[in-house]
């Protein structure tokens, strides 16, 4: 079954997506916490003849390998220094070509506090602190650095 006006076929009867996800978390004392996650995904599609004119196939755009790492260190009460990293494997791009694999690193600090019996959270972080050149979508370069400040309240 296809969609009107599309060169991409969506046929669930002839498609299988499978893989695995592993995640581990560790806590060393009261101050250090870390998490690591790995994702593997692959697909199979039956040859039906409809795929001959595809310009792209959505499952083929998924990376086979992804890794996420997160480490948090409690600097002082309710104040956490955070370092995270993400690896995304190479994958096909829509309408031909391929996207390269990439690694990004983020760093931030989170502080929770109370004011007038209300709980607040302030978070300051920089995404892609290493300035990695990468694209999540073909033709759209991601910013080298993203600085942000977030303030939240818990009701």
PDB file of C-alpha atoms in Angstrom:
ATOM      1  CA  UNK A   1       0.000   0.000   0.000  1.00  0.00           C
ATOM      2  CA  UNK A   2       1.396   3.410  -0.932  1.00  0.00           C
ATOM      3  CA  UNK A   3       0.375   6.948  -0.223  1.00  0.00           C
ATOM      4  CA  UNK A   4      -1.018   9.162  -2.967  1.00  0.00           C
ATOM      5  CA  UNK A   5       1.660  11.377  -4.499  1.00  0.00           C
ATOM      6  CA  UNK A   6       4.515   9.696  -2.664  1.00  0.00           C
ATOM      7  CA  UNK A   7       7.485   7.726  -3.922  1.00  0.00           C
ATOM      8  CA  UNK A   8       7.847   6.133  -0.492  1.00  0.00           C
ATOM      9  CA  UNK A   9       5.985   2.925   0.218  1.00  0.00           C
ATOM     10  CA  UNK A  10       4.470   2.155   3.607  1.00  0.00           C
ATOM     11  CA  UNK A  11       3.579  -1.524   3.747  1.00  0.00           C
ATOM     12  CA  UNK A  12       3.599  -2.996   7.217  1.00  0.00           C
ATOM     13  CA  UNK A  13       2.922  -6.539   6.024  1.00  0.00           C
ATOM     14  CA  UNK A  14       6.315  -6.671   4.294  1.00  0.00           C
ATOM     15  CA  UNK A  15       8.424  -4.845   6.863  1.00  0.00           C
ATOM     16  CA  UNK A  16      10.245  -5.909  10.060  1.00  0.00           C
ATOM     17  CA  UNK A  17      12.125  -3.594  12.421  1.00  0.00           C
ATOM     18  CA  UNK A  18      14.207  -5.254  15.088  1.00  0.00           C
ATOM     19  CA  UNK A  19      17.067  -4.445  17.378  1.00  0.00           C
ATOM     20  CA  UNK A  20      18.156  -4.150  20.960  1.00  0.00           C
ATOM     21  CA  UNK A  21      18.634  -1.482  23.564  1.00  0.00           C
ATOM     22  CA  UNK A  22      20.939  -1.861  26.536  1.00  0.00           C
ATOM     23  CA  UNK A  23      21.123   0.612  29.393  1.00  0.00           C
ATOM     24  CA  UNK A  24      23.173   0.612  32.561  1.00  0.00           C
ATOM     25  CA  UNK A  25      23.209   3.018  35.479  1.00  0.00           C
ATOM     26  CA  UNK A  26      25.738   3.272  38.273  1.00  0.00           C
ATOM     27  CA  UNK A  27      25.811   5.235  41.478  1.00  0.00           C
ATOM     28  CA  UNK A  28      29.109   5.697  43.283  1.00  0.00           C
ATOM     29  CA  UNK A  29      28.366   7.083  46.704  1.00  0.00           C
ATOM     30  CA  UNK A  30      26.017  10.008  47.094  1.00  0.00           C
ATOM     31  CA  UNK A  31      27.826  12.316  44.676  1.00  0.00           C
ATOM     32  CA  UNK A  32      28.390  10.512  41.371  1.00  0.00           C
ATOM     33  CA  UNK A  33      25.867   8.964  38.995  1.00  0.00           C
ATOM     34  CA  UNK A  34      26.369   7.717  35.459  1.00  0.00           C
ATOM     35  CA  UNK A  35      24.221   6.159  32.753  1.00  0.00           C
ATOM     36  CA  UNK A  36      25.201   4.520  29.463  1.00  0.00           C
ATOM     37  CA  UNK A  37      22.820   3.371  26.734  1.00  0.00           C
ATOM     38  CA  UNK A  38      23.355   1.579  23.429  1.00  0.00           C
ATOM     39  CA  UNK A  39      20.767   1.140  20.672  1.00  0.00           C
ATOM     40  CA  UNK A  40      21.068  -1.214  17.707  1.00  0.00           C
ATOM     41  CA  UNK A  41      18.324  -1.233  15.089  1.00  0.00           C
ATOM     42  CA  UNK A  42      17.953  -2.909  11.731  1.00  0.00           C
ATOM     43  CA  UNK A  43      15.146  -3.585   9.320  1.00  0.00           C
ATOM     44  CA  UNK A  44      14.173  -6.151   6.717  1.00  0.00           C
ATOM     45  CA  UNK A  45      11.749  -5.519   3.898  1.00  0.00           C
ATOM     46  CA  UNK A  46      10.392  -8.092   1.470  1.00  0.00           C
ATOM     47  CA  UNK A  47      10.985  -7.518  -2.245  1.00  0.00           C
ATOM     48  CA  UNK A  48       7.504  -6.880  -3.623  1.00  0.00           C
ATOM     49  CA  UNK A  49       8.354  -4.961  -6.806  1.00  0.00           C
ATOM     50  CA  UNK A  50       6.838  -1.755  -5.480  1.00  0.00           C
ATOM     51  CA  UNK A  51      10.220  -0.612  -4.155  1.00  0.00           C
ATOM     52  CA  UNK A  52      11.739  -0.173  -7.631  1.00  0.00           C
ATOM     53  CA  UNK A  53      10.695   3.491  -7.894  1.00  0.00           C
ATOM     54  CA  UNK A  54      11.346   4.571  -4.287  1.00  0.00           C
ATOM     55  CA  UNK A  55      13.309   7.766  -3.892  1.00  0.00           C
ATOM     56  CA  UNK A  56      13.936   6.800  -0.265  1.00  0.00           C
ATOM     57  CA  UNK A  57      12.655   4.378   2.332  1.00  0.00           C
ATOM     58  CA  UNK A  58      12.027   5.806   5.806  1.00  0.00           C
ATOM     59  CA  UNK A  59      13.473   2.891   7.839  1.00  0.00           C
ATOM     60  CA  UNK A  60      16.713   3.155   5.843  1.00  0.00           C
ATOM     61  CA  UNK A  61      17.187   6.635   7.329  1.00  0.00           C
ATOM     62  CA  UNK A  62      17.581   5.215  10.836  1.00  0.00           C
ATOM     63  CA  UNK A  63      21.141   4.802  12.154  1.00  0.00           C
ATOM     64  CA  UNK A  64      22.079   1.238  13.086  1.00  0.00           C
ATOM     65  CA  UNK A  65      24.064   2.331  16.144  1.00  0.00           C
ATOM     66  CA  UNK A  66      23.477   4.999  18.792  1.00  0.00           C
ATOM     67  CA  UNK A  67      25.261   5.487  22.113  1.00  0.00           C
ATOM     68  CA  UNK A  68      24.416   7.895  24.934  1.00  0.00           C
ATOM     69  CA  UNK A  69      26.550   8.605  27.994  1.00  0.00           C
ATOM     70  CA  UNK A  70      25.595  10.765  30.977  1.00  0.00           C
ATOM     71  CA  UNK A  71      27.574  11.571  34.119  1.00  0.00           C
ATOM     72  CA  UNK A  72      26.368  13.744  37.017  1.00  0.00           C
ATOM     73  CA  UNK A  73      28.423  14.937  39.957  1.00  0.00           C
ATOM     74  CA  UNK A  74      26.855  16.521  43.054  1.00  0.00           C
ATOM     75  CA  UNK A  75      29.066  19.557  43.694  1.00  0.00           C
ATOM     76  CA  UNK A  76      27.079  20.809  46.721  1.00  0.00           C
ATOM     77  CA  UNK A  77      23.551  20.224  48.071  1.00  0.00           C
ATOM     78  CA  UNK A  78      21.106  20.091  45.134  1.00  0.00           C
ATOM     79  CA  UNK A  79      23.801  21.360  42.715  1.00  0.00           C
ATOM     80  CA  UNK A  80      24.742  18.959  39.905  1.00  0.00           C
ATOM     81  CA  UNK A  81      27.460  19.277  37.287  1.00  0.00           C
ATOM     82  CA  UNK A  82      26.460  17.277  34.227  1.00  0.00           C
ATOM     83  CA  UNK A  83      28.424  15.941  31.241  1.00  0.00           C
ATOM     84  CA  UNK A  84      26.786  13.998  28.432  1.00  0.00           C
ATOM     85  CA  UNK A  85      27.777  12.658  25.055  1.00  0.00           C
ATOM     86  CA  UNK A  86      25.948  11.140  22.121  1.00  0.00           C
ATOM     87  CA  UNK A  87      27.161   9.043  19.192  1.00  0.00           C
ATOM     88  CA  UNK A  88      24.939   8.509  16.138  1.00  0.00           C
ATOM     89  CA  UNK A  89      26.138   6.164  13.403  1.00  0.00           C
ATOM     90  CA  UNK A  90      26.164   6.979   9.704  1.00  0.00           C
ATOM     91  CA  UNK A  91      22.966   6.448   7.799  1.00  0.00           C
ATOM     92  CA  UNK A  92      21.357   6.969   4.411  1.00  0.00           C
ATOM     93  CA  UNK A  93      19.881  10.337   3.506  1.00  0.00           C
ATOM     94  CA  UNK A  94      16.649  11.036   1.684  1.00  0.00           C
ATOM     95  CA  UNK A  95      17.006  11.071  -2.102  1.00  0.00           C
ATOM     96  CA  UNK A  96      20.494   9.572  -2.107  1.00  0.00           C
ATOM     97  CA  UNK A  97      23.756  10.118  -0.318  1.00  0.00           C
ATOM     98  CA  UNK A  98      24.672   9.387   3.247  1.00  0.00           C
ATOM     99  CA  UNK A  99      24.968  11.278   6.504  1.00  0.00           C
ATOM    100  CA  UNK A 100      28.212  10.852   8.416  1.00  0.00           C
ATOM    101  CA  UNK A 101      28.345   9.517  11.933  1.00  0.00           C
ATOM    102  CA  UNK A 102      28.938  12.105  14.659  1.00  0.00           C
ATOM    103  CA  UNK A 103      29.661  12.597  18.342  1.00  0.00           C
ATOM    104  CA  UNK A 104      28.425  15.534  20.398  1.00  0.00           C
ATOM    105  CA  UNK A 105      29.324  16.564  23.948  1.00  0.00           C
ATOM    106  CA  UNK A 106      27.126  18.659  26.245  1.00  0.00           C
ATOM    107  CA  UNK A 107      27.990  20.215  29.599  1.00  0.00           C
ATOM    108  CA  UNK A 108      25.715  21.858  32.141  1.00  0.00           C
ATOM    109  CA  UNK A 109      24.925  22.706  35.726  1.00  0.00           C
ATOM    110  CA  UNK A 110      21.621  22.256  37.555  1.00  0.00           C
ATOM    111  CA  UNK A 111      20.683  23.797  40.899  1.00  0.00           C
ATOM    112  CA  UNK A 112      17.483  23.112  42.823  1.00  0.00           C
ATOM    113  CA  UNK A 113      16.365  25.533  45.550  1.00  0.00           C
ATOM    114  CA  UNK A 114      13.369  26.592  47.616  1.00  0.00           C
ATOM    115  CA  UNK A 115      11.911  30.074  47.941  1.00  0.00           C
ATOM    116  CA  UNK A 116       8.723  30.848  49.901  1.00  0.00           C
ATOM    117  CA  UNK A 117       8.031  27.097  50.294  1.00  0.00           C
ATOM    118  CA  UNK A 118       8.098  26.663  46.511  1.00  0.00           C
ATOM    119  CA  UNK A 119      10.627  24.395  44.720  1.00  0.00           C
ATOM    120  CA  UNK A 120      12.613  25.844  41.802  1.00  0.00           C
ATOM    121  CA  UNK A 121      15.263  24.575  39.415  1.00  0.00           C
ATOM    122  CA  UNK A 122      17.812  26.592  37.438  1.00  0.00           C
ATOM    123  CA  UNK A 123      19.769  24.924  34.661  1.00  0.00           C
ATOM    124  CA  UNK A 124      22.590  26.405  32.585  1.00  0.00           C
ATOM    125  CA  UNK A 125      24.101  24.326  29.779  1.00  0.00           C
ATOM    126  CA  UNK A 126      25.952  24.295  26.485  1.00  0.00           C
ATOM    127  CA  UNK A 127      25.046  21.704  23.851  1.00  0.00           C
ATOM    128  CA  UNK A 128      27.681  20.566  21.357  1.00  0.00           C
ATOM    129  CA  UNK A 129      30.443  22.208  23.379  1.00  0.00           C
ATOM    130  CA  UNK A 130      33.083  20.680  21.060  1.00  0.00           C
ATOM    131  CA  UNK A 131      31.598  22.433  18.000  1.00  0.00           C
ATOM    132  CA  UNK A 132      31.059  19.243  15.995  1.00  0.00           C
ATOM    133  CA  UNK A 133      29.828  19.762  12.410  1.00  0.00           C
ATOM    134  CA  UNK A 134      26.887  17.419  11.803  1.00  0.00           C
ATOM    135  CA  UNK A 135      23.474  17.102  10.216  1.00  0.00           C
ATOM    136  CA  UNK A 136      20.509  15.241  11.673  1.00  0.00           C
ATOM    137  CA  UNK A 137      18.499  16.034   8.539  1.00  0.00           C
ATOM    138  CA  UNK A 138      20.273  16.299   5.162  1.00  0.00           C
ATOM    139  CA  UNK A 139      21.042  19.900   4.214  1.00  0.00           C
ATOM    140  CA  UNK A 140      20.400  21.342   7.688  1.00  0.00           C
ATOM    141  CA  UNK A 141      23.613  21.877   9.613  1.00  0.00           C
ATOM    142  CA  UNK A 142      23.168  21.803  13.359  1.00  0.00           C
ATOM    143  CA  UNK A 143      24.495  24.766  15.374  1.00  0.00           C
ATOM    144  CA  UNK A 144      28.064  24.493  16.640  1.00  0.00           C
ATOM    145  CA  UNK A 145      27.155  25.664  20.142  1.00  0.00           C
ATOM    146  CA  UNK A 146      23.825  26.158  21.866  1.00  0.00           C
ATOM    147  CA  UNK A 147      23.953  28.063  25.148  1.00  0.00           C
ATOM    148  CA  UNK A 148      20.826  27.977  27.269  1.00  0.00           C
ATOM    149  CA  UNK A 149      19.420  28.928  30.645  1.00  0.00           C
ATOM    150  CA  UNK A 150      16.274  27.283  31.974  1.00  0.00           C
ATOM    151  CA  UNK A 151      14.262  28.123  35.048  1.00  0.00           C
ATOM    152  CA  UNK A 152      11.553  25.783  36.313  1.00  0.00           C
ATOM    153  CA  UNK A 153       9.101  25.614  39.164  1.00  0.00           C
ATOM    154  CA  UNK A 154       7.507  22.557  40.769  1.00  0.00           C
ATOM    155  CA  UNK A 155       3.881  22.909  41.819  1.00  0.00           C
TER     156      UNK A 155
END
